[in-house]
Amino acid sequence: MQTPINSKLGPLSYSTHSEGFDEVFAEDGAIREHWQYLFDSLNQLGIEAIDERHSKAQRILRDDGATYNVYQEAIAKSRAWFLDPVPHVIKSEDWGDIESGILERSELMNLLLQDIYGAREIIKYNLVPPELIFSHKGFLRPCHNVKLPGEHQLILHAVDMIRDEDGEMCAISDRTQAPSGAGYALENRTVMSRIFPSLFRDSHVHRLALFFRSLRSKLSELSPGVSVPRIVVLTPGAYNETYFEHAYLANYLGFTLVQGGDLTVRDGFVWMKSLEGLRKVDVILRRVDDMYCDPVELRGDSHLGVPGLLEVVRAGRVVVANPLGSGVLENPAILKYLTEIGRFFLGREPRLKSVDTFWCADPKDFDHVIDNFDDMVIKPTFRKPGTFSILVSDLDDKQKNKLKKSIKDAPHLYVAQGYMKPSQTPAWIDQGLVSRPAILRSFSVAAESSYSVMPGGLTRIGGDADTTILTNQRGSESKDTWVIASEPEKQISLRSEAASTVKEVSEHSTDLPSRVVENLFWMGRYAERAESALRLLRSVFVRLNGFEYLSEAATQTLLRSVTHLTNTYPGFTVENSDLFKSPEAELVSVVLDEQRIGGVTSSLLAMLTSAEEVKELLSADTQRVINDIGDELETLKSVFKKQLASAPEEALDPLVTALLALSGLCQESMIRGMGWRFMEIGRRFERALQTISLLRATMVPVLNETDEMILLESVLFSVEALITYRRRYRTDMNVASAIDLVMLDETNPRSLIYQLTRLEEHLSVLPKVETMQRLSEKEKLVLEAKTSLQLSDLQRFTQTESDAGIRENLDQALVRIQRLLIEGAGKVSEKYFDHADGPQLLVKSGWEL
Amino acid sequence: MIKYEIKHTTTYEYGDNVSQCHNLVYLLPRDTRHQRCINMTVSVNPMPVHSQRREDYFGNQTFYFSVEKPHRSLTVISRSKVEVEEVRPTLNLDFGVTCEQALKLMADDRSEATLLAREFILNSPMVAANEALHEYATPFFAADKPLLSSVRELTTQIYKDFTYDPEFTSVATPLSEVLEHRRGVCQDFAHLAIGCLRSMGFPARYVSGYIETLPAPGQEKLVGSDATHAWVAVYSPGEGWFEFDPTNDKLAEEQHITTAWGRDYSDVSPLKGVIFGGGDQQSLSVAVDVNRITL
């Protein structure tokens, strides 16, 4: 049915779907009042403007690095987060009911959690079959009697809800482990308020900031005693599907983002390994599933956790939220008994109703499920990657039988829920409003004696009007959820908050885990490595395709320099005349082959991986440049793969430009903290080492004068010194002045001496432990390299004493500096990066807990 | 009352330095209906920076410790004194709840003991019910036969069918292999009996502990010659838990000293943990002494 939404105001129409509750239209066909203002505004904007803002939204999301990674795909393929530009609107009065329902449900779940790991009265009084708890993998026996301080055990709770056909909200599942989505909701809100500033302002939308403020003050309160708590967000790492959110929330809340390996248990406490040594951690907001958090007492095969964590939690010396063991509440079979559990703990039935749930371990339920198989949604009782909710009617007969058999074999692992048609909400698709099924995830956080509920939450919509099951793992779009207040709300934001907790928390925010610093160091090194390879390749392509005659000797030296610089041996170092006659294939492989360590693609991918690991420290602009580098790399592949472009050097230009933009941004926009220093140190070491390789490959061999001129020109071009050289010397090329410019000129930011001077500066301000000595070992190494360079005699460098055809003095000097620098970089790594052996199990077990 | 003194020494030698370790041990006897632990100590070398004794989910005694200085070897010595009831009410296995009644009661009985016992019918990390186990056990559990005498017969049959062979299995050997090759050690036979009982729908748990061994007549007992032991307990609704030792074809009595119980070995393994470093090589040695004493 096509319904014009307001013919007077504009061109938009909205085709609704006949099934399910309609969010927009009442039964009489009239628009529900709370949608009217939004529709009027959209109509006024018109199709093109909405489209344009939609693109802008996607652009902002991309620049913010907002992704949702899909299991088993590489980082490079992480999926962009999709935001529909039309918000899901809920009116304040409706929301009041929903909110109090969620609040009560959170309280109930809290009491249930307390009971499961305490008295277990629900079992002893026969409220639920014992198997409901005992057979669930999320029931972690080592967590028995482990309690958080205060009256809350459940800190964060999320509820997935859909509206039934009468418009009543109905819970279909709970998330109590490490609920995801709150950060995405916040990002959606941020983007919406940017693309529709006036619409957003005038719609009186309930703000989200209060929820996050509650979260932060709750976590601070939980801290075991000290006045300034150190709070960290524990993430499984960049490969996790919601890593963006972990980084985003850590930033927003002012907490440090850590991985299991960044933490260690010593002396009965949890510590973060930082540059300045170990720092005590008070509260851990965990995004790692509980059974992976401690290989000593929980899953022994986990590398995501912190050995010994549970014992520290038990002693009350660190708080983990949500508490370990809380995953047991995610068992959807609990919904079957929730009414009874509500009566038992609260003395009444829960207000927010749950979808009809059947647990296949119950013989009656089992029969019912099999008899009404086609009407059921089947869910695993224990969620893990690769398990989904399945609508039986979506399956063919063969699949149905297979599913039936799985259920028969292990009935306690499955629940069935009566299929509910989700309500339909408008979405912006192909320049028009069309209806899509919607599911809402709402969030609550423990606050004072109850819970605080995020107004709205994360709405997800199906890919088409008939999508039956909505999950991010299978791709769905998201929406901002607007709870429309009858009057404007007071503005609250975390940042303008006057409370002293903000200042206190941020005291720790300069802490960086060693892993982060290490990744910044490598990000700098890889960026530099890729750049110098690209520059050299560019000048080699120019030369090979140039009109000037190039002797065989010069060609070979030039090509060999590519192999030496990129470390892609054997490459051009073998005697093979065919290879030198048509070097293109090898050159392309150095550019494109991911497997060739040191090649352009390999270095760039390594750089992108490091960048992903430190995502939370990168500004939006930096993120954009990082995205560009990824894109340019893809473009380059397609250009090169089709055929070697007519001017391949030009195909490399955009990447060089993007890398320059990155280094420029880091110079101009990064706070001069330790993170920036380490990235710089990485860059300087790498640039110095690359320059040495280039000089050894090109200037050490003695060629005839013409060839040497040509080589010099290529080298100077690749280190961006050609123009300077010409202006300064105005003469023909000569080796001595070229060496002077590339090695010894303090004013040339690409010269060797310049790198050493910068290194000296950076190293001198790193945290020191060796208090007795004025200079650390690495500083001495760099100083020695620099001194040997300064004391060197330029004339000696150009001489050649034997018949070997090389400049021995130059070579020896370069080799010496190279050795000192490699050793120096090693010392930096040894001192500041984490080299602890990984944990291993004392007894390797063959069973899975 | 018989009084025992037990000394249990565990030593790990590592190929390389271990910078730190976190360990959880089940080496201290718990109190049971038939035994009482009079005193217990654990000593660890090198000295742990943190250690804690507590009771676990199943009511067992656990000891947690972490060592944080580099070490090449780790020694854990637990010493305890335990009183065990000498005379127990004679258990007449030929009366009592029949298999059929037991199954019905397991489903219908709402007493706390029975509800909680249902945890032990479920599969556990190392023991899962299956067809083969069910087939092996079925002949012993006739509907009208008393449950406990059925269990006794099952354990006797295991004793007859299976060869005690410490070379054949390790802690990680799956039950299916034990069943196929009919070889194993006390731990395997306990798991086997548990698997059979669960396959028939009866709650069964794993009991770890020690058994007093006596030297051959005229010989002196060798120091360190005793060993840890394991057997099985079954729950009969309305009657409680009863222990059987399939390795020795007997009921667990005054020579059996209980350390801990759980769903299977993985709940109560004597020493587990995580080490940092240590290289690829490590060796383990265990020495146990169980001696009767007079206080």
Short mmCIF file of C-alpha atoms in Angstrom, two decimals, chain A residues 218-394:
data_model
loop_
_atom_site.label_atom_id
_atom_site.label_comp_id
_atom_site.label_asym_id
_atom_site.label_seq_id
_atom_site.Cartn_x
_atom_site.Cartn_y
_atom_site.Cartn_z
CA LYS A 218 28.93 2.96 38.81
CA LEU A 219 32.28 1.57 37.69
CA SER A 220 34.13 4.12 39.83
CA GLU A 221 31.99 3.22 42.82
CA LEU A 222 32.82 -0.44 42.43
CA SER A 223 36.52 0.24 42.81
CA PRO A 224 37.93 -1.51 45.84
CA GLY A 225 38.85 1.49 47.92
CA VAL A 226 41.39 3.78 46.34
CA SER A 227 40.37 7.33 45.67
CA VAL A 228 41.35 7.50 42.00
CA PRO A 229 40.35 4.24 40.38
CA ARG A 230 42.11 2.99 37.29
CA ILE A 231 39.46 1.52 35.03
CA VAL A 232 40.26 -0.44 31.88
CA VAL A 233 38.18 -1.90 29.07
CA LEU A 234 39.27 -5.48 28.37
CA THR A 235 38.90 -6.39 24.69
CA PRO A 236 39.67 -9.67 22.91
CA GLY A 237 41.45 -7.54 20.27
CA ALA A 238 41.12 -6.08 16.83
CA TYR A 239 39.65 -9.26 15.33
CA ASN A 240 36.60 -9.17 17.55
CA GLU A 241 33.40 -8.24 15.73
CA THR A 242 32.66 -5.26 17.94
CA TYR A 243 36.23 -4.00 18.41
CA PHE A 244 35.24 -0.59 17.09
CA GLU A 245 32.84 -0.26 19.95
CA HIS A 246 35.40 -1.30 22.55
CA ALA A 247 37.79 1.39 21.33
CA TYR A 248 35.01 3.95 21.00
CA LEU A 249 33.64 3.40 24.49
CA ALA A 250 37.08 3.37 26.07
CA ASN A 251 37.75 6.74 24.48
CA TYR A 252 34.40 8.22 25.35
CA LEU A 253 34.55 7.09 28.96
CA GLY A 254 38.22 7.96 29.36
CA PHE A 255 39.34 4.42 30.19
CA THR A 256 42.36 2.59 28.84
CA LEU A 257 41.70 -0.11 26.26
CA VAL A 258 43.65 -3.27 27.07
CA GLN A 259 43.96 -6.86 25.93
CA GLY A 260 44.52 -9.83 28.21
CA GLY A 261 48.25 -9.78 27.56
CA ASP A 262 48.47 -6.17 28.74
CA LEU A 263 47.43 -7.24 32.21
CA THR A 264 49.22 -9.42 34.71
CA VAL A 265 48.50 -10.73 38.18
CA ARG A 266 51.27 -10.01 40.70
CA ASP A 267 51.29 -10.00 44.43
CA GLY A 268 47.55 -10.65 44.58
CA PHE A 269 46.56 -7.67 42.41
CA VAL A 270 45.94 -7.01 38.72
CA TRP A 271 48.40 -4.71 36.98
CA MET A 272 48.69 -3.12 33.58
CA LYS A 273 52.05 -3.36 31.85
CA SER A 274 52.72 0.22 30.88
CA LEU A 275 55.76 2.08 29.65
CA GLU A 276 56.53 3.27 33.12
CA GLY A 277 56.19 -0.18 34.61
CA LEU A 278 53.28 -1.93 36.30
CA ARG A 279 50.17 0.09 37.17
CA LYS A 280 47.52 -1.26 39.48
CA VAL A 281 44.09 -1.84 37.92
CA ASP A 282 40.95 -1.43 40.03
CA VAL A 283 38.05 -2.07 37.71
CA ILE A 284 37.79 -4.05 34.49
CA LEU A 285 34.90 -3.44 32.13
CA ARG A 286 35.08 -6.67 30.25
CA ARG A 287 34.21 -7.36 26.64
CA VAL A 288 35.78 -10.81 26.77
CA ASP A 289 33.37 -13.66 27.47
CA ASP A 290 33.74 -14.81 31.05
CA MET A 291 34.93 -18.34 30.45
CA TYR A 292 37.90 -16.97 28.51
CA CYS A 293 39.00 -14.59 31.26
CA ASP A 294 41.23 -16.84 33.35
CA PRO A 295 43.02 -19.95 32.03
CA VAL A 296 43.87 -21.08 35.57
CA GLU A 297 40.33 -21.71 36.71
CA LEU A 298 38.15 -21.27 33.61
CA ARG A 299 38.95 -22.32 30.05
CA GLY A 300 42.58 -23.37 30.05
CA ASP A 301 43.00 -22.95 26.30
CA SER A 302 42.16 -19.23 26.37
CA HIS A 303 44.74 -16.65 25.35
CA LEU A 304 42.38 -13.73 25.82
CA GLY A 305 42.36 -13.68 29.58
CA VAL A 306 44.59 -12.96 32.54
CA PRO A 307 45.94 -15.98 34.43
CA GLY A 308 44.95 -15.72 38.09
CA LEU A 309 42.24 -13.09 37.55
CA LEU A 310 39.43 -14.96 39.26
CA GLU A 311 41.43 -15.38 42.46
CA VAL A 312 42.04 -11.61 42.61
CA VAL A 313 38.35 -10.99 42.00
CA ARG A 314 37.48 -13.42 44.77
CA ALA A 315 39.74 -11.55 47.18
CA GLY A 316 37.91 -8.34 46.25
CA ARG A 317 41.06 -6.66 44.97
CA VAL A 318 39.76 -6.02 41.49
CA VAL A 319 36.22 -5.73 40.17
CA VAL A 320 35.18 -7.23 36.86
CA ALA A 321 31.93 -6.01 35.33
CA ASN A 322 29.83 -7.78 34.31
CA PRO A 323 30.97 -10.32 36.88
CA LEU A 324 32.47 -13.59 35.72
CA GLY A 325 29.71 -16.17 35.41
CA SER A 326 27.00 -13.74 34.35
CA GLY A 327 26.70 -15.45 30.94
CA VAL A 328 24.47 -18.07 32.58
CA LEU A 329 21.59 -15.57 32.43
CA GLU A 330 21.73 -15.50 28.64
CA ASN A 331 20.19 -18.94 28.47
CA PRO A 332 16.91 -18.22 26.63
CA ALA A 333 15.29 -21.21 28.35
CA ILE A 334 15.14 -19.03 31.47
CA LEU A 335 12.37 -17.02 29.76
CA LYS A 336 10.08 -20.03 30.08
CA TYR A 337 10.31 -19.73 33.86
CA LEU A 338 10.64 -15.99 34.22
CA THR A 339 7.08 -15.40 35.35
CA GLU A 340 7.50 -17.88 38.20
CA ILE A 341 10.91 -16.51 39.06
CA GLY A 342 9.38 -13.02 39.13
CA ARG A 343 6.69 -14.13 41.54
CA PHE A 344 9.30 -15.75 43.75
CA PHE A 345 11.77 -12.85 43.92
CA LEU A 346 9.56 -9.81 43.36
CA GLY A 347 6.18 -11.10 44.48
CA ARG A 348 4.65 -10.26 41.08
CA GLU A 349 4.78 -11.11 37.44
CA PRO A 350 7.33 -9.10 35.48
CA ARG A 351 5.74 -6.20 33.66
CA LEU A 352 7.71 -6.57 30.43
CA LYS A 353 6.42 -9.73 28.85
CA SER A 354 8.68 -12.29 27.22
CA VAL A 355 8.03 -14.22 24.05
CA ASP A 356 6.48 -17.70 24.53
CA THR A 357 9.47 -19.95 25.07
CA PHE A 358 9.68 -23.73 25.00
CA TRP A 359 12.64 -25.65 26.31
CA CYS A 360 13.17 -28.86 24.40
CA ALA A 361 14.49 -30.67 27.49
CA ASP A 362 10.96 -30.51 28.87
CA PRO A 363 9.11 -33.51 27.38
CA LYS A 364 5.84 -31.61 26.93
CA ASP A 365 7.61 -28.69 25.33
CA PHE A 366 9.54 -31.04 23.11
CA ASP A 367 6.34 -32.59 21.76
CA HIS A 368 4.79 -29.17 21.26
CA VAL A 369 7.85 -27.94 19.36
CA ILE A 370 7.93 -30.95 17.07
CA ASP A 371 4.18 -30.76 16.44
CA ASN A 372 4.33 -27.07 15.58
CA PHE A 373 7.79 -27.10 14.10
CA ASP A 374 7.11 -24.71 11.22
CA ASP A 375 5.89 -21.92 13.49
CA MET A 376 8.98 -21.95 15.66
CA VAL A 377 12.18 -20.00 15.96
CA ILE A 378 14.87 -22.38 17.24
CA LYS A 379 17.69 -20.95 19.35
CA PRO A 380 20.69 -22.55 21.01
CA THR A 381 20.64 -22.25 24.79
CA PHE A 382 24.30 -21.35 24.68
CA ARG A 383 25.40 -18.73 22.20
CA LYS A 384 28.70 -19.10 20.40
CA PRO A 385 30.12 -17.99 17.05
CA GLY A 386 28.35 -19.69 14.19
CA THR A 387 25.13 -20.43 16.07
CA PHE A 388 22.07 -18.50 15.06
CA SER A 389 18.39 -18.29 15.67
CA ILE A 390 16.60 -20.18 12.94
CA LEU A 391 13.07 -19.71 11.72
CA VAL A 392 12.01 -23.23 10.86
CA SER A 393 9.76 -22.18 8.00
CA ASP A 394 12.82 -20.70 6.26
#
